[in-house]
């Protein structure tokens, strides 16, 4: 009997003592602006369902019809016999929407990021990542065995110093950034990243999980094809489980990139295709995302309203214009306590702690969606005032 893992209970205790223990809530209702947890209705301010589509009746119907037409399981990977006409149709719709020649449908954003980075770079190559990139991008870079460098968050000057330093070394260069940073809500300096990458003969990969569907008049996301050519952002990745409300992810780029990923992205090759019905539901969702501008307009109003209300309580917010509106608390224990206090008052706002965010920056990650009402946002603002011990400025 080996004892190598005898310390697991001790390690669990240690996590608990440091307020780093994670517990899953059991949700007893469908996604929406309210959720039922432990039989209580809570206002939900922590989902990524930014446009309120995860439980849309039209998308549910498309999903049901997809099941009737295609069954439940895809039966195999895309390269064997799991790639149906509706998977293919979804890829064509995504290519058209993003203005890229082609797109490839992955089973998740996590898989897509690992698959793409590992297909593109290996030993001898160089990966440069923003310090606040999503865990899946970091894992992708680390697993690739390419030389890995962080650059300071949003700092193109720091990136350029690093690119210059390896200018005489062999190998490819890949610069990777979130389009909208998942835990801060700010956007990457895309135009500057693209020109720095071009100057240093690097490829730029953007993960737009939180921008796709949300940014731009039609929800095109951070990478507007009217502004950026495919060659400037050769690798565009976005997920479909956030604003789009379904599941999966895609990579868009030119024909040779997509062909290469089909040959080489292990996370694409060695996994069962998502059910065709997911693709059918996603097609319907994309139609809604692109046409129902009111969802983004309402979201923009709620964001402005929330920021104004919170500022009037002298509570600091990060400089974010997206639905991600975190309130940095600092200490993990305090962030957890604030989240629990909000839950007692009827609000679900998760505390985000290290290693998801840097030490000392534990936060309440408030997210807004088009499904919220102004009244619900007002109630959240009041609750934040109570929990964080502030009262509304008399001058307001
Ligand atoms: C959520 C997220 C992912 C992972 O996508 P899944 O489809 O949930 O696996 C990747 N990148 C970013 C920035 C994300 O926020």
CSV table of C-alpha atoms and ligand atoms in Angstrom, one decimal:
chain,number,residue,atom,x,y,z
A,1,UNK,CA,0.0,0.0,0.0
A,2,UNK,CA,1.5,3.3,-1.1
A,3,UNK,CA,1.4,6.3,1.1
A,4,UNK,CA,2.1,8.9,-1.5
A,5,UNK,CA,-1.3,10.5,-1.3
A,6,UNK,CA,-2.0,10.1,2.4
A,7,UNK,CA,-1.6,13.9,2.7
A,8,UNK,CA,-4.8,14.6,0.7
A,9,UNK,CA,-7.0,15.2,3.8
A,10,UNK,CA,-4.4,17.5,5.3
A,11,UNK,CA,-4.2,19.4,2.1
A,12,UNK,CA,-8.0,19.8,2.1
A,13,UNK,CA,-7.9,21.0,5.7
A,14,UNK,CA,-5.3,23.6,4.7
A,15,UNK,CA,-7.5,24.9,1.9
A,16,UNK,CA,-10.4,25.2,4.3
A,17,UNK,CA,-8.3,27.1,6.8
A,18,UNK,CA,-7.1,29.6,4.2
A,19,UNK,CA,-10.6,30.2,2.9
A,20,UNK,CA,-9.6,28.6,-0.4
A,21,UNK,CA,-12.0,25.6,-0.2
A,22,UNK,CA,-14.5,25.5,-3.1
A,23,UNK,CA,-18.0,24.2,-2.8
A,24,UNK,CA,-20.5,23.6,-5.5
A,25,UNK,CA,-24.0,25.0,-5.0
A,26,UNK,CA,-26.8,22.7,-6.2
A,27,UNK,CA,-29.1,24.7,-8.4
A,28,UNK,CA,-32.6,23.5,-8.6
A,29,UNK,CA,-33.9,25.7,-11.5
A,30,UNK,CA,-33.0,26.6,-15.1
A,31,UNK,CA,-30.6,29.4,-15.8
A,32,UNK,CA,-32.1,32.9,-15.5
A,33,UNK,CA,-32.0,36.1,-13.6
A,34,UNK,CA,-33.2,34.2,-10.6
A,35,UNK,CA,-32.1,30.7,-9.5
A,36,UNK,CA,-33.4,28.3,-6.9
A,37,UNK,CA,-30.8,27.1,-4.4
A,38,UNK,CA,-31.7,25.1,-1.3
A,39,UNK,CA,-35.4,25.9,-2.1
A,40,UNK,CA,-34.7,29.7,-2.0
A,41,UNK,CA,-35.1,32.0,-4.9
A,42,UNK,CA,-31.9,34.1,-5.3
A,43,UNK,CA,-31.2,36.9,-7.7
A,44,UNK,CA,-28.4,35.6,-9.9
A,45,UNK,CA,-25.5,38.0,-10.4
A,46,UNK,CA,-22.7,35.6,-11.3
A,47,UNK,CA,-23.6,33.8,-14.5
A,48,UNK,CA,-21.9,34.4,-17.9
A,49,UNK,CA,-25.3,34.2,-19.7
A,50,UNK,CA,-24.8,37.9,-20.6
A,51,UNK,CA,-27.7,38.0,-23.2
A,52,UNK,CA,-30.1,35.9,-21.2
A,53,UNK,CA,-30.3,33.2,-23.8
A,54,UNK,CA,-29.4,30.0,-21.9
A,55,UNK,CA,-33.1,29.3,-21.4
A,56,UNK,CA,-34.6,31.0,-24.4
A,57,UNK,CA,-37.7,29.2,-25.7
A,58,UNK,CA,-36.7,29.5,-29.3
A,59,UNK,CA,-33.2,28.0,-28.7
A,60,UNK,CA,-34.8,25.3,-26.5
A,61,UNK,CA,-37.1,24.4,-29.4
A,62,UNK,CA,-34.1,24.3,-31.9
A,63,UNK,CA,-32.3,22.0,-29.4
A,64,UNK,CA,-35.4,19.7,-29.2
A,65,UNK,CA,-35.8,19.6,-33.0
A,66,UNK,CA,-32.0,18.8,-33.2
A,67,UNK,CA,-32.5,15.9,-30.9
A,68,UNK,CA,-35.4,14.6,-32.9
A,69,UNK,CA,-33.5,14.9,-36.1
A,70,UNK,CA,-30.0,13.8,-35.0
A,71,UNK,CA,-30.5,11.9,-31.8
A,72,UNK,CA,-28.6,12.5,-28.6
A,73,UNK,CA,-25.0,11.3,-28.9
A,74,UNK,CA,-22.7,12.2,-31.7
A,75,UNK,CA,-21.4,8.7,-31.6
A,76,UNK,CA,-17.7,9.4,-32.5
A,77,UNK,CA,-15.2,12.1,-32.9
A,78,UNK,CA,-15.3,14.6,-35.8
A,79,UNK,CA,-12.7,12.7,-37.7
A,80,UNK,CA,-14.4,9.4,-37.4
A,81,UNK,CA,-18.1,9.7,-38.1
A,82,UNK,CA,-19.4,12.3,-35.6
A,83,UNK,CA,-19.2,15.4,-37.9
A,84,UNK,CA,-22.8,16.0,-39.1
A,85,UNK,CA,-24.2,18.4,-41.6
A,86,UNK,CA,-25.4,20.6,-38.8
A,87,UNK,CA,-22.0,20.8,-37.1
A,88,UNK,CA,-20.7,21.8,-40.5
A,89,UNK,CA,-23.4,24.4,-41.0
A,90,UNK,CA,-22.5,25.9,-37.7
A,91,UNK,CA,-18.9,26.2,-38.7
A,92,UNK,CA,-19.9,28.0,-41.9
A,93,UNK,CA,-22.2,30.4,-39.9
A,94,UNK,CA,-19.4,31.2,-37.5
A,95,UNK,CA,-16.9,31.8,-40.3
A,96,UNK,CA,-19.4,34.1,-42.0
A,97,UNK,CA,-20.1,36.0,-38.7
A,98,UNK,CA,-16.5,36.5,-37.8
A,99,UNK,CA,-15.4,37.4,-41.3
A,100,UNK,CA,-12.8,34.6,-41.3
A,101,UNK,CA,-12.5,32.1,-44.2
A,102,UNK,CA,-13.2,29.2,-41.8
A,103,UNK,CA,-14.1,28.2,-38.3
A,104,UNK,CA,-13.7,24.9,-36.3
A,105,UNK,CA,-16.2,23.8,-33.6
A,106,UNK,CA,-14.6,22.5,-30.4
A,107,UNK,CA,-16.3,20.8,-27.5
A,108,UNK,CA,-15.2,23.4,-25.0
A,109,UNK,CA,-13.2,26.6,-24.7
A,110,UNK,CA,-10.8,24.9,-22.4
A,111,UNK,CA,-10.2,22.1,-25.0
A,112,UNK,CA,-9.9,24.7,-27.9
A,113,UNK,CA,-7.2,26.7,-26.1
A,114,UNK,CA,-5.1,23.7,-25.2
A,115,UNK,CA,-5.6,22.2,-28.6
A,116,UNK,CA,-4.7,25.3,-30.6
A,117,UNK,CA,-1.7,26.4,-28.7
A,118,UNK,CA,-0.2,22.9,-28.6
A,119,UNK,CA,-0.8,22.5,-32.3
A,120,UNK,CA,0.9,25.8,-33.1
A,121,UNK,CA,4.0,25.8,-30.8
A,122,UNK,CA,6.4,23.4,-29.2
A,123,UNK,CA,9.9,23.3,-27.9
A,124,UNK,CA,12.1,26.0,-29.6
A,125,UNK,CA,9.1,28.2,-29.9
A,126,UNK,CA,8.0,31.2,-27.7
A,127,UNK,CA,4.6,32.0,-26.1
A,128,UNK,CA,3.9,35.4,-24.6
A,129,UNK,CA,0.8,35.7,-22.5
A,130,UNK,CA,-0.9,38.5,-20.6
A,131,UNK,CA,-0.5,38.0,-16.9
A,132,UNK,CA,-4.3,37.9,-16.4
A,133,UNK,CA,-5.0,35.4,-19.2
A,134,UNK,CA,-7.6,32.7,-18.5
A,135,UNK,CA,-6.3,29.4,-17.0
A,136,UNK,CA,-6.9,27.5,-20.2
A,137,UNK,CA,-4.6,29.8,-22.1
A,138,UNK,CA,-1.9,29.5,-19.4
A,139,UNK,CA,-2.2,25.7,-19.3
A,140,UNK,CA,-2.0,25.6,-23.1
A,141,UNK,CA,1.2,27.6,-23.1
A,142,UNK,CA,2.8,25.6,-20.3
A,143,UNK,CA,1.9,22.2,-21.7
A,144,UNK,CA,3.3,23.1,-25.1
A,145,UNK,CA,6.9,23.2,-23.7
A,146,UNK,CA,7.5,26.4,-25.7
A,147,UNK,CA,9.5,29.1,-23.8
A,148,UNK,CA,6.7,30.8,-21.8
A,149,UNK,CA,6.8,34.4,-20.8
A,150,UNK,CA,4.2,36.5,-19.0
A,151,UNK,CA,3.9,40.2,-19.9
A,152,UNK,CA,2.4,42.8,-17.6
A,153,UNK,CA,-1.4,43.0,-17.8
A,154,UNK,CA,-2.4,45.0,-20.9
A,155,UNK,CA,1.2,46.3,-21.3
A,156,UNK,CA,2.2,46.3,-24.9
A,157,UNK,CA,5.6,48.0,-24.1
A,158,UNK,CA,6.5,45.1,-21.8
A,159,UNK,CA,5.4,42.6,-24.5
A,160,UNK,CA,7.7,44.4,-27.0
A,161,UNK,CA,10.7,44.4,-24.7
A,162,UNK,CA,10.2,40.6,-24.4
A,163,UNK,CA,9.7,40.1,-28.1
A,164,UNK,CA,12.8,42.1,-28.8
A,165,UNK,CA,14.9,40.1,-26.3
A,166,UNK,CA,14.3,36.9,-28.3
A,167,UNK,CA,14.6,38.5,-31.7
A,168,UNK,CA,17.7,36.5,-32.7
A,169,UNK,CA,16.4,33.2,-31.3
A,170,UNK,CA,15.0,30.5,-33.6
A,171,UNK,CA,11.4,29.4,-33.4
A,172,UNK,CA,7.9,30.8,-33.8
A,173,UNK,CA,6.3,33.5,-31.6
A,174,UNK,CA,2.8,33.4,-30.4
A,175,UNK,CA,1.2,36.2,-28.5
A,176,UNK,CA,-1.9,35.3,-26.6
A,177,UNK,CA,-4.5,37.4,-24.8
A,178,UNK,CA,-8.1,37.4,-23.6
A,179,UNK,CA,-10.2,39.9,-25.6
A,180,UNK,CA,-12.2,40.8,-22.4
A,181,UNK,CA,-10.5,39.7,-19.2
A,182,UNK,CA,-12.7,37.2,-17.5
A,183,UNK,CA,-12.1,38.3,-13.9
A,184,UNK,CA,-11.5,42.1,-14.4
A,185,UNK,CA,-13.8,42.9,-17.3
A,186,UNK,CA,-11.4,45.2,-19.1
A,187,UNK,CA,-10.5,44.8,-22.7
A,188,UNK,CA,-7.1,44.0,-24.2
A,189,UNK,CA,-5.3,46.8,-26.3
A,190,UNK,CA,-6.1,44.9,-29.4
A,191,UNK,CA,-4.8,47.3,-32.1
A,192,UNK,CA,-1.5,47.8,-30.3
A,193,UNK,CA,-1.1,44.0,-29.7
A,194,UNK,CA,-1.8,43.4,-33.4
A,195,UNK,CA,0.8,45.9,-34.6
A,196,UNK,CA,3.4,44.7,-32.0
A,197,UNK,CA,2.8,41.1,-33.2
A,198,UNK,CA,3.2,42.2,-36.8
A,199,UNK,CA,6.4,44.1,-36.2
A,200,UNK,CA,8.0,41.1,-34.4
A,201,UNK,CA,6.8,38.5,-36.8
A,202,UNK,CA,4.5,36.9,-34.2
A,203,UNK,CA,1.0,35.5,-34.5
A,204,UNK,CA,-1.7,36.9,-32.3
A,205,UNK,CA,-4.3,34.7,-30.7
A,206,UNK,CA,-7.3,36.3,-29.0
A,207,UNK,CA,-9.7,34.4,-26.7
A,208,UNK,CA,-12.9,36.3,-26.9
A,209,UNK,CA,-15.0,34.2,-24.5
A,210,UNK,CA,-16.4,37.2,-22.8
A,211,UNK,CA,-16.6,39.6,-25.8
A,212,UNK,CA,-18.3,37.4,-28.4
A,213,UNK,CA,-22.0,38.2,-28.6
A,214,UNK,CA,-21.6,41.2,-26.2
A,215,UNK,CA,-19.3,43.7,-27.9
A,216,UNK,CA,-20.2,45.6,-31.1
A,217,UNK,CA,-23.6,46.5,-32.6
A,218,UNK,CA,-24.2,42.9,-33.8
A,219,UNK,CA,-22.3,41.1,-31.1
A,220,UNK,CA,-19.3,40.4,-33.3
A,221,UNK,CA,-17.0,40.7,-30.3
A,222,UNK,CA,-13.6,42.2,-29.7
A,223,UNK,CA,-12.3,41.4,-33.2
A,224,UNK,CA,-14.4,43.3,-35.7
A,225,UNK,CA,-13.6,42.1,-39.2
A,226,UNK,CA,-14.3,45.6,-40.5
A,227,UNK,CA,-11.3,46.8,-38.5
A,228,UNK,CA,-9.0,43.8,-38.3
A,229,UNK,CA,-8.0,41.5,-41.2
A,230,UNK,CA,-7.7,37.8,-40.4
A,231,UNK,CA,-3.9,38.2,-40.9
A,232,UNK,CA,-3.7,40.7,-38.0
A,233,UNK,CA,-5.5,38.3,-35.6
A,234,UNK,CA,-4.7,35.0,-37.2
A,235,UNK,CA,-6.2,32.9,-34.4
A,236,UNK,CA,-9.6,34.0,-33.0
A,237,UNK,CA,-11.2,31.8,-30.4
A,238,UNK,CA,-14.5,32.3,-28.6
A,239,UNK,CA,-16.8,30.2,-26.5
A,240,UNK,CA,-20.5,29.4,-27.0
A,241,UNK,CA,-21.4,28.7,-23.4
A,242,UNK,CA,-21.4,32.3,-22.3
A,243,UNK,CA,-23.3,35.1,-24.2
A,244,UNK,CA,-24.5,32.5,-26.9
A,245,UNK,CA,-26.1,30.5,-24.1
A,246,UNK,CA,-25.3,27.0,-25.4
A,247,UNK,CA,-22.1,25.0,-25.2
A,248,UNK,CA,-18.8,24.5,-27.0
A,249,UNK,CA,-16.3,26.9,-28.6
A,250,UNK,CA,-14.7,27.7,-31.9
A,251,UNK,CA,-11.5,28.8,-33.5
A,252,UNK,CA,-11.7,31.0,-36.6
A,253,UNK,CA,-8.9,31.8,-39.0
A,254,UNK,CA,-7.7,31.2,-42.5
A,255,UNK,CA,-8.1,27.9,-44.4
A,256,UNK,CA,-4.7,26.6,-43.7
A,257,UNK,CA,-4.9,27.2,-40.0
A,258,UNK,CA,-8.2,25.3,-39.7
A,259,UNK,CA,-6.9,22.5,-41.9
A,260,UNK,CA,-3.8,22.3,-39.7
A,261,UNK,CA,-5.9,22.2,-36.5
A,262,UNK,CA,-8.0,19.3,-37.9
A,263,UNK,CA,-4.7,17.4,-38.5
A,264,UNK,CA,-2.9,18.4,-35.3
A,265,UNK,CA,-5.1,19.7,-32.4
A,266,UNK,CA,-5.2,16.7,-30.1
A,267,UNK,CA,-8.1,18.2,-28.1
A,268,UNK,CA,-10.1,18.3,-31.4
A,269,UNK,CA,-9.1,14.9,-32.7
A,270,UNK,CA,-9.3,12.7,-29.7
A,271,UNK,CA,-12.6,13.6,-28.3
A,272,UNK,CA,-16.3,12.9,-29.1
A,273,UNK,CA,-18.1,15.6,-31.0
A,274,UNK,CA,-20.6,17.6,-29.1
A,275,UNK,CA,-24.2,16.4,-29.9
A,276,UNK,CA,-25.5,17.7,-33.2
A,277,UNK,CA,-28.5,19.2,-31.3
A,278,UNK,CA,-26.0,21.6,-29.6
A,279,UNK,CA,-24.9,22.8,-33.0
A,280,UNK,CA,-28.6,23.2,-34.1
A,281,UNK,CA,-29.4,25.2,-30.9
A,282,UNK,CA,-26.3,27.3,-31.4
A,283,UNK,CA,-27.3,28.2,-35.0
A,284,UNK,CA,-30.6,29.5,-33.7
A,285,UNK,CA,-28.9,31.4,-30.9
A,286,UNK,CA,-26.4,33.1,-33.3
A,287,UNK,CA,-29.4,34.3,-35.3
A,288,UNK,CA,-30.8,35.9,-32.1
A,289,UNK,CA,-27.5,37.2,-31.0
A,290,UNK,CA,-26.9,39.0,-34.3
A,291,UNK,CA,-30.4,40.4,-34.7
A,292,UNK,CA,-31.7,41.3,-31.2
A,293,UNK,CA,-29.7,44.4,-30.6
A,294,UNK,CA,-31.9,45.4,-27.8
A,295,UNK,CA,-30.2,42.8,-25.6
A,296,UNK,CA,-26.8,44.6,-25.9
A,297,UNK,CA,-28.5,48.0,-25.5
A,298,UNK,CA,-30.2,46.9,-22.3
A,299,UNK,CA,-27.0,45.4,-21.0
A,300,UNK,CA,-25.2,48.7,-21.7
A,301,UNK,CA,-27.9,50.6,-19.8
A,302,UNK,CA,-27.7,48.2,-16.8
A,303,UNK,CA,-23.9,48.5,-16.8
A,304,UNK,CA,-24.0,52.3,-16.6
A,305,UNK,CA,-26.8,52.2,-14.0
A,306,UNK,CA,-24.9,49.7,-11.8
A,307,UNK,CA,-21.6,51.7,-12.0
A,308,UNK,CA,-23.3,54.9,-11.1
A,309,UNK,CA,-25.1,53.4,-8.2
A,310,UNK,CA,-22.1,51.7,-6.8
A,311,UNK,CA,-19.9,54.7,-7.2
A,312,UNK,CA,-22.4,56.8,-5.3
A,313,UNK,CA,-21.8,54.4,-2.3
A,314,UNK,CA,-18.1,55.2,-2.6
A,315,UNK,CA,-17.4,51.5,-3.4
A,316,UNK,CA,-14.6,51.1,-6.0
A,317,UNK,CA,-15.1,49.3,-9.2
A,318,UNK,CA,-12.5,48.2,-11.7
A,319,UNK,CA,-12.4,50.2,-15.0
A,320,UNK,CA,-14.7,47.9,-16.9
A,321,UNK,CA,-17.4,48.7,-19.5
A,322,UNK,CA,-18.4,45.1,-19.9
A,323,UNK,CA,-21.0,43.0,-18.0
A,324,UNK,CA,-18.1,41.8,-15.7
A,325,UNK,CA,-18.1,44.3,-12.8
A,326,UNK,CA,-15.9,43.0,-10.0
A,327,UNK,CA,-15.6,44.6,-6.6
A,328,UNK,CA,-12.1,43.8,-5.3
A,329,UNK,CA,-12.2,43.0,-1.5
A,330,UNK,CA,-8.6,41.8,-1.1
A,331,UNK,CA,-8.5,39.1,1.5
A,332,UNK,CA,-10.1,35.7,0.5
A,333,UNK,CA,-11.8,35.3,3.9
A,334,UNK,CA,-13.4,38.8,3.6
A,335,UNK,CA,-14.5,38.2,0.0
A,336,UNK,CA,-16.1,34.9,1.1
A,337,UNK,CA,-17.9,36.5,4.0
A,338,UNK,CA,-19.2,39.3,1.7
A,339,UNK,CA,-20.5,36.7,-0.7
A,340,UNK,CA,-22.2,34.8,2.1
A,341,UNK,CA,-23.8,37.9,3.5
A,342,UNK,CA,-25.2,38.8,0.0
A,343,UNK,CA,-26.6,35.3,-0.2
A,344,UNK,CA,-28.4,35.7,3.1
A,345,UNK,CA,-30.0,38.9,1.6
A,346,UNK,CA,-31.1,36.9,-1.5
A,347,UNK,CA,-28.3,37.5,-4.0
A,348,UNK,CA,-25.9,35.1,-5.7
A,349,UNK,CA,-22.5,36.7,-6.3
A,350,UNK,CA,-19.5,34.4,-6.1
A,351,UNK,CA,-16.3,35.2,-4.4
A,352,UNK,CA,-13.4,34.7,-6.7
A,353,UNK,CA,-10.2,33.8,-4.9
A,354,UNK,CA,-6.6,32.7,-5.8
A,355,UNK,CA,-5.4,31.0,-7.9
A,356,UNK,CA,-8.2,32.3,-10.2
A,357,UNK,CA,-7.1,35.9,-9.4
A,358,UNK,CA,-3.7,37.1,-7.9
A,359,UNK,CA,-3.2,36.9,-4.2
A,360,UNK,CA,-4.7,39.8,-2.3
A,361,UNK,CA,-7.2,40.6,-5.0
A,362,UNK,CA,-10.1,38.3,-4.0
A,363,UNK,CA,-13.3,39.8,-5.2
A,364,UNK,CA,-17.0,39.7,-5.7
A,365,UNK,CA,-17.4,39.1,-9.4
A,366,UNK,CA,-20.7,40.7,-10.2
A,367,UNK,CA,-22.0,40.0,-13.7
A,368,UNK,CA,-25.0,41.7,-15.4
A,369,UNK,CA,-27.2,40.2,-18.0
A,370,UNK,CA,-29.9,41.4,-20.4
A,371,UNK,CA,-32.3,39.3,-18.3
A,372,UNK,CA,-31.9,41.5,-15.3
A,373,UNK,CA,-34.3,44.4,-14.5
A,374,UNK,CA,-33.3,47.8,-13.4
A,375,UNK,CA,-35.2,47.2,-10.2
A,376,UNK,CA,-33.1,44.0,-9.5
A,377,UNK,CA,-29.9,45.9,-10.1
A,378,UNK,CA,-31.1,48.6,-7.7
A,379,UNK,CA,-31.7,45.9,-5.1
A,380,UNK,CA,-28.2,44.6,-5.6
A,381,UNK,CA,-26.7,48.0,-5.2
A,382,UNK,CA,-28.6,48.5,-1.9
A,383,UNK,CA,-27.4,45.1,-0.7
A,384,UNK,CA,-23.8,45.9,-1.6
A,385,UNK,CA,-24.1,49.1,0.4
A,386,UNK,CA,-25.4,47.1,3.4
A,387,UNK,CA,-22.8,44.3,3.2
A,388,UNK,CA,-19.9,46.5,2.5
A,389,UNK,CA,-20.9,48.9,5.2
A,390,UNK,CA,-21.5,52.0,3.2
A,391,UNK,CA,-24.5,54.3,3.0
A,392,UNK,CA,-25.6,56.3,0.0
A,393,UNK,CA,-23.9,59.7,-0.2
A,394,UNK,CA,-26.2,62.5,1.0
A,395,UNK,CA,-25.2,64.5,-2.1
A,396,UNK,CA,-26.6,61.9,-4.5
B,1,LIG,C1,-14.9,30.3,-19.9
B,1,LIG,C2,-13.6,30.6,-20.6
B,1,LIG,C3,-12.9,29.6,-21.3
B,1,LIG,C4,-13.4,28.1,-21.3
B,1,LIG,O1,-14.5,28.0,-22.1
B,1,LIG,P1,-15.4,26.7,-21.8
B,1,LIG,O2,-16.2,26.5,-23.0
B,1,LIG,O3,-16.2,27.0,-20.6
B,1,LIG,O4,-14.5,25.5,-21.5
B,1,LIG,C5,-11.8,29.9,-22.0
B,1,LIG,N1,-11.4,31.2,-22.0
B,1,LIG,C6,-12.0,32.2,-21.3
B,1,LIG,C7,-11.4,33.6,-21.3
B,1,LIG,C8,-13.1,31.9,-20.6
B,1,LIG,O5,-13.7,32.8,-19.8
